[in-house]
mmCIF file with all atom_site columns, C-alpha atoms in Angstrom:
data_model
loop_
_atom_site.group_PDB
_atom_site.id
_atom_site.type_symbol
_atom_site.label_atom_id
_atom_site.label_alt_id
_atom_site.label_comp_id
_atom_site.label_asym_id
_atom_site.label_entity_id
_atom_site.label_seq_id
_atom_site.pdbx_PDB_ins_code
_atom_site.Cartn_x
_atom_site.Cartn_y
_atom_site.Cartn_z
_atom_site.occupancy
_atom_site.B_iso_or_equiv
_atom_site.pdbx_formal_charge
_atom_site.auth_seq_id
_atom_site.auth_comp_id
_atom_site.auth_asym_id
_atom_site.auth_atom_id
_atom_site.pdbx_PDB_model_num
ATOM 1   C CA . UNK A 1 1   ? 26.433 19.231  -1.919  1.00 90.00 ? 361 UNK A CA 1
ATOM 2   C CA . UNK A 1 2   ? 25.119 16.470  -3.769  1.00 93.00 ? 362 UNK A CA 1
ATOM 3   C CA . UNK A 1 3   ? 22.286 14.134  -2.147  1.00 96.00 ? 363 UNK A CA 1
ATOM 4   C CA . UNK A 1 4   ? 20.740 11.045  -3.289  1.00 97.00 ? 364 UNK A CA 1
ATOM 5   C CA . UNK A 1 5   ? 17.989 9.438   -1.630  1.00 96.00 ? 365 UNK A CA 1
ATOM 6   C CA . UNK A 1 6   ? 16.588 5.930   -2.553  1.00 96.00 ? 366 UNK A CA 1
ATOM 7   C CA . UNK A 1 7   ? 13.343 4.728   -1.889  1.00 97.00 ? 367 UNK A CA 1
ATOM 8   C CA . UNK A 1 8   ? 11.005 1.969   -2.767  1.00 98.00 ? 368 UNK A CA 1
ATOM 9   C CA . UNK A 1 9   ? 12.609 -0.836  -0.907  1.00 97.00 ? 369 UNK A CA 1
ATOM 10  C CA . UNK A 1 10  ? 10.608 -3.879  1.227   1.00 98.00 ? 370 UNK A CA 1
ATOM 11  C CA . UNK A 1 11  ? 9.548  -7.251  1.401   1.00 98.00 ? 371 UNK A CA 1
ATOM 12  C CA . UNK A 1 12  ? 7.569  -9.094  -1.517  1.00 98.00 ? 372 UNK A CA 1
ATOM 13  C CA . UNK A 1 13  ? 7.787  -12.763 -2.372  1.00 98.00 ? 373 UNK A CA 1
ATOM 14  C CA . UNK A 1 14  ? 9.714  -14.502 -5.030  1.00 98.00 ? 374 UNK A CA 1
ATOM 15  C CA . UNK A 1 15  ? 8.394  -13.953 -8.039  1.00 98.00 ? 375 UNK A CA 1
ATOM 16  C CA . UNK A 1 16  ? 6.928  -10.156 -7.113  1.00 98.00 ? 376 UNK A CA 1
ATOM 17  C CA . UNK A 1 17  ? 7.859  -6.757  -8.017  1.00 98.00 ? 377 UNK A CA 1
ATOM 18  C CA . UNK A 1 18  ? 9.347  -3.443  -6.669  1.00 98.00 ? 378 UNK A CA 1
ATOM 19  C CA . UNK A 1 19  ? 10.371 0.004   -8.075  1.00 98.00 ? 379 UNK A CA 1
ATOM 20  C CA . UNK A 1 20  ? 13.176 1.892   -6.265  1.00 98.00 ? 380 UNK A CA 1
ATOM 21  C CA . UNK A 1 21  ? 13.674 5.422   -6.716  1.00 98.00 ? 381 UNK A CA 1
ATOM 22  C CA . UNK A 1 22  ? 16.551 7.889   -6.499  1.00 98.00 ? 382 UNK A CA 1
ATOM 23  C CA . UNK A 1 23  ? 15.777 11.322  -5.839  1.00 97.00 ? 383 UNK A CA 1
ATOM 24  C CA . UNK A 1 24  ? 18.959 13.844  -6.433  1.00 97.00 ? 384 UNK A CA 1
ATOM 25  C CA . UNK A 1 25  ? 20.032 17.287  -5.407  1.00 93.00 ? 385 UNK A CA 1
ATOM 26  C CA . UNK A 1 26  ? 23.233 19.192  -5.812  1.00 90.00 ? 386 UNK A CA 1
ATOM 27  C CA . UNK A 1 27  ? 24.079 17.550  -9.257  1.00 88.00 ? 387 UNK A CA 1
ATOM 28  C CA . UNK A 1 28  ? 24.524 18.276  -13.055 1.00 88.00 ? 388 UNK A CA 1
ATOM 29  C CA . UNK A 1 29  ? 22.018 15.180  -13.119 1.00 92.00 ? 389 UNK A CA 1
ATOM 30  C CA . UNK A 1 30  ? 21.272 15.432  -16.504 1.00 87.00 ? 390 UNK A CA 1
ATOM 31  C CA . UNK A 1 31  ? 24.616 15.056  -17.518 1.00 92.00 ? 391 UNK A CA 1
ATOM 32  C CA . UNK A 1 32  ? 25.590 12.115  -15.452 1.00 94.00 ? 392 UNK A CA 1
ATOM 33  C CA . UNK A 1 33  ? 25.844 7.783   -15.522 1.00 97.00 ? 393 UNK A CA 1
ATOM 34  C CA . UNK A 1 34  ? 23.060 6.719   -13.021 1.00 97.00 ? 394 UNK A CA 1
ATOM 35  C CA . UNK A 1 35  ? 23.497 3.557   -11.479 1.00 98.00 ? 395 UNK A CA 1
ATOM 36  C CA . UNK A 1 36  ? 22.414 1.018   -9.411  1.00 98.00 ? 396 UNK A CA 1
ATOM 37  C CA . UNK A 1 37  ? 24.713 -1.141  -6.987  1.00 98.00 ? 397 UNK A CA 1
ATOM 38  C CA . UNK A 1 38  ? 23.751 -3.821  -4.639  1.00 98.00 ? 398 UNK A CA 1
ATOM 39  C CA . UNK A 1 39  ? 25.581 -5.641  -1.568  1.00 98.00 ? 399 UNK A CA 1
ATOM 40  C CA . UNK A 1 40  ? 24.114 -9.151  -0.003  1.00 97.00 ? 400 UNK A CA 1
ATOM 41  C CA . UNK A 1 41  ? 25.072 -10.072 3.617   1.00 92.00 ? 401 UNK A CA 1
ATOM 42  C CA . UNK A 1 42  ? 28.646 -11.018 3.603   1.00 95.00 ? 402 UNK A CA 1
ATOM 43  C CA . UNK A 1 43  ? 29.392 -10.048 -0.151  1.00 97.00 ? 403 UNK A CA 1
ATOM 44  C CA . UNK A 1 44  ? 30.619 -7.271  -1.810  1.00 97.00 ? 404 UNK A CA 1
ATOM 45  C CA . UNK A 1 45  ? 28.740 -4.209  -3.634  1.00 97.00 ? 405 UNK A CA 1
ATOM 46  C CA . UNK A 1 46  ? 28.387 -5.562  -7.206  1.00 98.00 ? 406 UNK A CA 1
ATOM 47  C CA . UNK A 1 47  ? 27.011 -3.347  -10.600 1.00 98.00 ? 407 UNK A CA 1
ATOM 48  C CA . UNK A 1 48  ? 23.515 -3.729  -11.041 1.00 98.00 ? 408 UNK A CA 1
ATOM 49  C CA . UNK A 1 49  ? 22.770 -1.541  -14.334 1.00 98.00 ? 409 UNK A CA 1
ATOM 50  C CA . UNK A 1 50  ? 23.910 1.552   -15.282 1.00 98.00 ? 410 UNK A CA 1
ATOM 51  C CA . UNK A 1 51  ? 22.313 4.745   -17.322 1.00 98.00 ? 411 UNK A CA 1
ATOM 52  C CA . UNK A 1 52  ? 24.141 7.278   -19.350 1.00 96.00 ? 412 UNK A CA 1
ATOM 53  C CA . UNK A 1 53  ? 23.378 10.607  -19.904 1.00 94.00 ? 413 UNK A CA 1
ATOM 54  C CA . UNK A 1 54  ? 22.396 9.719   -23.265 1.00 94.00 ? 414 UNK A CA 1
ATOM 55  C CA . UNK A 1 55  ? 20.254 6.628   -22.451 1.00 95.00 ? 415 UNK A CA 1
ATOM 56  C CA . UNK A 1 56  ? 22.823 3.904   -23.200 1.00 97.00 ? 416 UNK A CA 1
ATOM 57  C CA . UNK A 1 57  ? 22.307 0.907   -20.457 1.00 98.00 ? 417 UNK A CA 1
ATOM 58  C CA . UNK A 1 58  ? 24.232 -2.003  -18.480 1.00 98.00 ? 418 UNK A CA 1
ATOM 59  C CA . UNK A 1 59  ? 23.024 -5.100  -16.992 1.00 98.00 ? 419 UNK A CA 1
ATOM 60  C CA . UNK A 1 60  ? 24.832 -7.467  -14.850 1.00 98.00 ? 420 UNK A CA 1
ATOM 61  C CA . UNK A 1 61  ? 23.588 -10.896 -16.226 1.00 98.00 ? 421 UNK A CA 1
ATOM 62  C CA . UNK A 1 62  ? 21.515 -12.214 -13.218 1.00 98.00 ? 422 UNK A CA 1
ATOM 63  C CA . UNK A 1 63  ? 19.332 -9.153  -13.467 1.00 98.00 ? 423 UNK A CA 1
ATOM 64  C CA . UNK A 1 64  ? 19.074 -9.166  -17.545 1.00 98.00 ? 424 UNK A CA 1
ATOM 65  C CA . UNK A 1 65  ? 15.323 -9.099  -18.474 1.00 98.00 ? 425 UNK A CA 1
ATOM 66  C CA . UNK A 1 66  ? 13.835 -8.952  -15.251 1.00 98.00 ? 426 UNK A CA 1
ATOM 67  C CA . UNK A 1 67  ? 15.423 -5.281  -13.997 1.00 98.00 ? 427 UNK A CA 1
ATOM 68  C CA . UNK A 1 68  ? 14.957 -1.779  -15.931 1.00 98.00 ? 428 UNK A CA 1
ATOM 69  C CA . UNK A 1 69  ? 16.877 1.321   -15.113 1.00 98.00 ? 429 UNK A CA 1
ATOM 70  C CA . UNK A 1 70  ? 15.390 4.481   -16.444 1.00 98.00 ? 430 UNK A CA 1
ATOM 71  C CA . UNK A 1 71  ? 15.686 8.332   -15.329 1.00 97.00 ? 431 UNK A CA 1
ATOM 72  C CA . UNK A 1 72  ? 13.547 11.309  -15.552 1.00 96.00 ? 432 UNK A CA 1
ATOM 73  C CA . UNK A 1 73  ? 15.866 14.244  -16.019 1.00 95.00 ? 433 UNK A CA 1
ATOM 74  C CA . UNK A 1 74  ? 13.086 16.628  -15.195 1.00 95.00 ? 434 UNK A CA 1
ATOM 75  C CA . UNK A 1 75  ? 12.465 15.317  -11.503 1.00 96.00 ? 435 UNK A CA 1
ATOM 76  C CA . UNK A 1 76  ? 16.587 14.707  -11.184 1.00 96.00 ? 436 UNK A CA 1
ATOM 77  C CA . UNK A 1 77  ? 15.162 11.018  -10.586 1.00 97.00 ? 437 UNK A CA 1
ATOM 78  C CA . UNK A 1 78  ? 16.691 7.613   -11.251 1.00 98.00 ? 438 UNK A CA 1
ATOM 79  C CA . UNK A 1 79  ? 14.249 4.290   -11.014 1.00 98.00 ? 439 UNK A CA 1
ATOM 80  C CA . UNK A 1 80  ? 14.775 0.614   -10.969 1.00 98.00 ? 440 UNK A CA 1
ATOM 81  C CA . UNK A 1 81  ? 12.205 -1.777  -11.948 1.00 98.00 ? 441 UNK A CA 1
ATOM 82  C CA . UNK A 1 82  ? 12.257 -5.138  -10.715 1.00 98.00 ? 442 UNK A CA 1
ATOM 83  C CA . UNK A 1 83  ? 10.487 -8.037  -11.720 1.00 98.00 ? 443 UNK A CA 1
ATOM 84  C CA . UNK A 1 84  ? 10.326 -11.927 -11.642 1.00 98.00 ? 444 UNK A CA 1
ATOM 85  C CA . UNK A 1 85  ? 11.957 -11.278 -8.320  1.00 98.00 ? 445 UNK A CA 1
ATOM 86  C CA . UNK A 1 86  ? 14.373 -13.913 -6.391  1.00 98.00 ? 446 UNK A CA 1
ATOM 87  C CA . UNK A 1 87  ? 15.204 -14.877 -2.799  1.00 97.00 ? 447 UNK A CA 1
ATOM 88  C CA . UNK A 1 88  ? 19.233 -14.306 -4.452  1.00 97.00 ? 448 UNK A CA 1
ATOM 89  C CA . UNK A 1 89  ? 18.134 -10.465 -4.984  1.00 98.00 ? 449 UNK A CA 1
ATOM 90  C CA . UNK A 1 90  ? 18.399 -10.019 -1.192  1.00 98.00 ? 450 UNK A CA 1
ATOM 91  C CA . UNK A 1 91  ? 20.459 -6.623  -0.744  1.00 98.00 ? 451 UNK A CA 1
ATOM 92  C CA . UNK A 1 92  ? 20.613 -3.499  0.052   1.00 98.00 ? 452 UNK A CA 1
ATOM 93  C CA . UNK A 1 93  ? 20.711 -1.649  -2.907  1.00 98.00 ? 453 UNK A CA 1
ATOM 94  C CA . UNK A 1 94  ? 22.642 1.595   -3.650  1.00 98.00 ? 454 UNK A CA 1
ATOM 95  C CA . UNK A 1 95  ? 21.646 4.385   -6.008  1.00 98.00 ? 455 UNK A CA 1
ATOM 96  C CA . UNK A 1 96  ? 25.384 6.116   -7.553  1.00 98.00 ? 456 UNK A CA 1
ATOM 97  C CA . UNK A 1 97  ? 25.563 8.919   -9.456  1.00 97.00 ? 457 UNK A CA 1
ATOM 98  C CA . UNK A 1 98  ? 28.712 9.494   -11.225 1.00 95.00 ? 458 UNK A CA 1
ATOM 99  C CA . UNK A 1 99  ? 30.947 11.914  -12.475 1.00 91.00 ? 459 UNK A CA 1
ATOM 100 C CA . UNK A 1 100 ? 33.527 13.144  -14.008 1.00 87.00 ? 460 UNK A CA 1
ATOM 101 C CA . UNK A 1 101 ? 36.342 12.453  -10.924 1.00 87.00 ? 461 UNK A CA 1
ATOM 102 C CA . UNK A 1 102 ? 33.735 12.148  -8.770  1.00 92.00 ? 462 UNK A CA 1
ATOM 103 C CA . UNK A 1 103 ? 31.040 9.311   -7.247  1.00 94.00 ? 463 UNK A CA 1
ATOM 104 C CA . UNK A 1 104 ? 28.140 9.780   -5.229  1.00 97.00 ? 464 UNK A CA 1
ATOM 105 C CA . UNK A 1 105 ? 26.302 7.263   -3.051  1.00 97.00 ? 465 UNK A CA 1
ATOM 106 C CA . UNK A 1 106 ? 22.869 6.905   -1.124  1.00 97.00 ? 466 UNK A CA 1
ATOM 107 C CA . UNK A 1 107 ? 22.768 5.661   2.022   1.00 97.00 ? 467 UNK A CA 1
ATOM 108 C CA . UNK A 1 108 ? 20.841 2.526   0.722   1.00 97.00 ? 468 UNK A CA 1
ATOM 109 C CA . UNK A 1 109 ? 17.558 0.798   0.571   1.00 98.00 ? 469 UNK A CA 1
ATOM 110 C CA . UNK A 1 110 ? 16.985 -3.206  1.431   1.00 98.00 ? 470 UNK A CA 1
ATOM 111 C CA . UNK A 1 111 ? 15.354 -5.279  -0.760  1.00 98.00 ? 471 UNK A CA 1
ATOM 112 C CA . UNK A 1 112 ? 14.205 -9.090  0.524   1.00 98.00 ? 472 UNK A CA 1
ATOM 113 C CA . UNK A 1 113 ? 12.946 -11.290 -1.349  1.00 98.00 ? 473 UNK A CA 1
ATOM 114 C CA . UNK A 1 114 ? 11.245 -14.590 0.861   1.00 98.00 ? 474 UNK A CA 1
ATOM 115 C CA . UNK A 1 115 ? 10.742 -18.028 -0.976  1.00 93.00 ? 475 UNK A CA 1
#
C-alpha cells in the first residue's frame, strides 16, 4: 500500500521560506513523476512542479524561480523549496506520486503566507 506523508508546512511572512517534504512507502519511488499540487480556499488543486524519474522538471509560472522540486531516491523522499514567498501561495499543498495507471496523494500540508 503506498503512503505519502508531507511535512514542512506553517506560517512565515511574505517574503520567507519553507521546505516541504514527502516521505513514501509502498512505491517503485525511484521510478516514478513526483509532484507537487496545491488548492487555495475556494479554488481548485492546480500543478505546482513536477519531477521525473530521470530529473526532468515542471513549473507552473507563478512559482518559476522562487520554488525547487528535488528527490532523494535513497530516503524515497520528495522536497519542495520555497522562497520569495507570497500571501497568493496560501494552500494546502499536496505531495502526488504517479504512476503508470495509477496516482497517489498525501493527505496535505497548509502553507500561509501573512502580508
Amino acid at each position: 500500500q503506498v503512503q505519502l506523508v508531507e511535512s514542512g508546512g506553517g506560517l512565515v511572512q511574505s517574503g520567507g521560506s519553507l521546505r516541504l517534504s514527502c516521505a513514501a512507502s509502498g512505491s517503485t519511488f525511484s521510478f516514478n513523476v513526483m509532484g507537487w499540487y496545491r488548492q487555495a480556499p475556494g479554488k481548485g488543486r492546480e500543478l505546482v512542479a513536477t519531477m521525473t524519474s530521470g530529473g526532468s522538471t515542471n513549473y507552473a509560472d507563478s512559482v518559476k524561480g522562487r520554488f525547487t522540486i528535488s528527490r532523494d531516491n535513497a530516503k524515497n523522499t520528495a522536497y519542495l523549496q520555497m522562497n520569495s514567498l507570497k500571501p497568493e501561495d496560501t494552500a494546502v499543498y499536496y505531495c502526488n506520486e504517479r504512476e503508470v495507471g495509477r496516482n497517489y496523494w498525501g493527505q496535505g500540508t497548509q502553507v500561509t503566507v501573512s502580508s
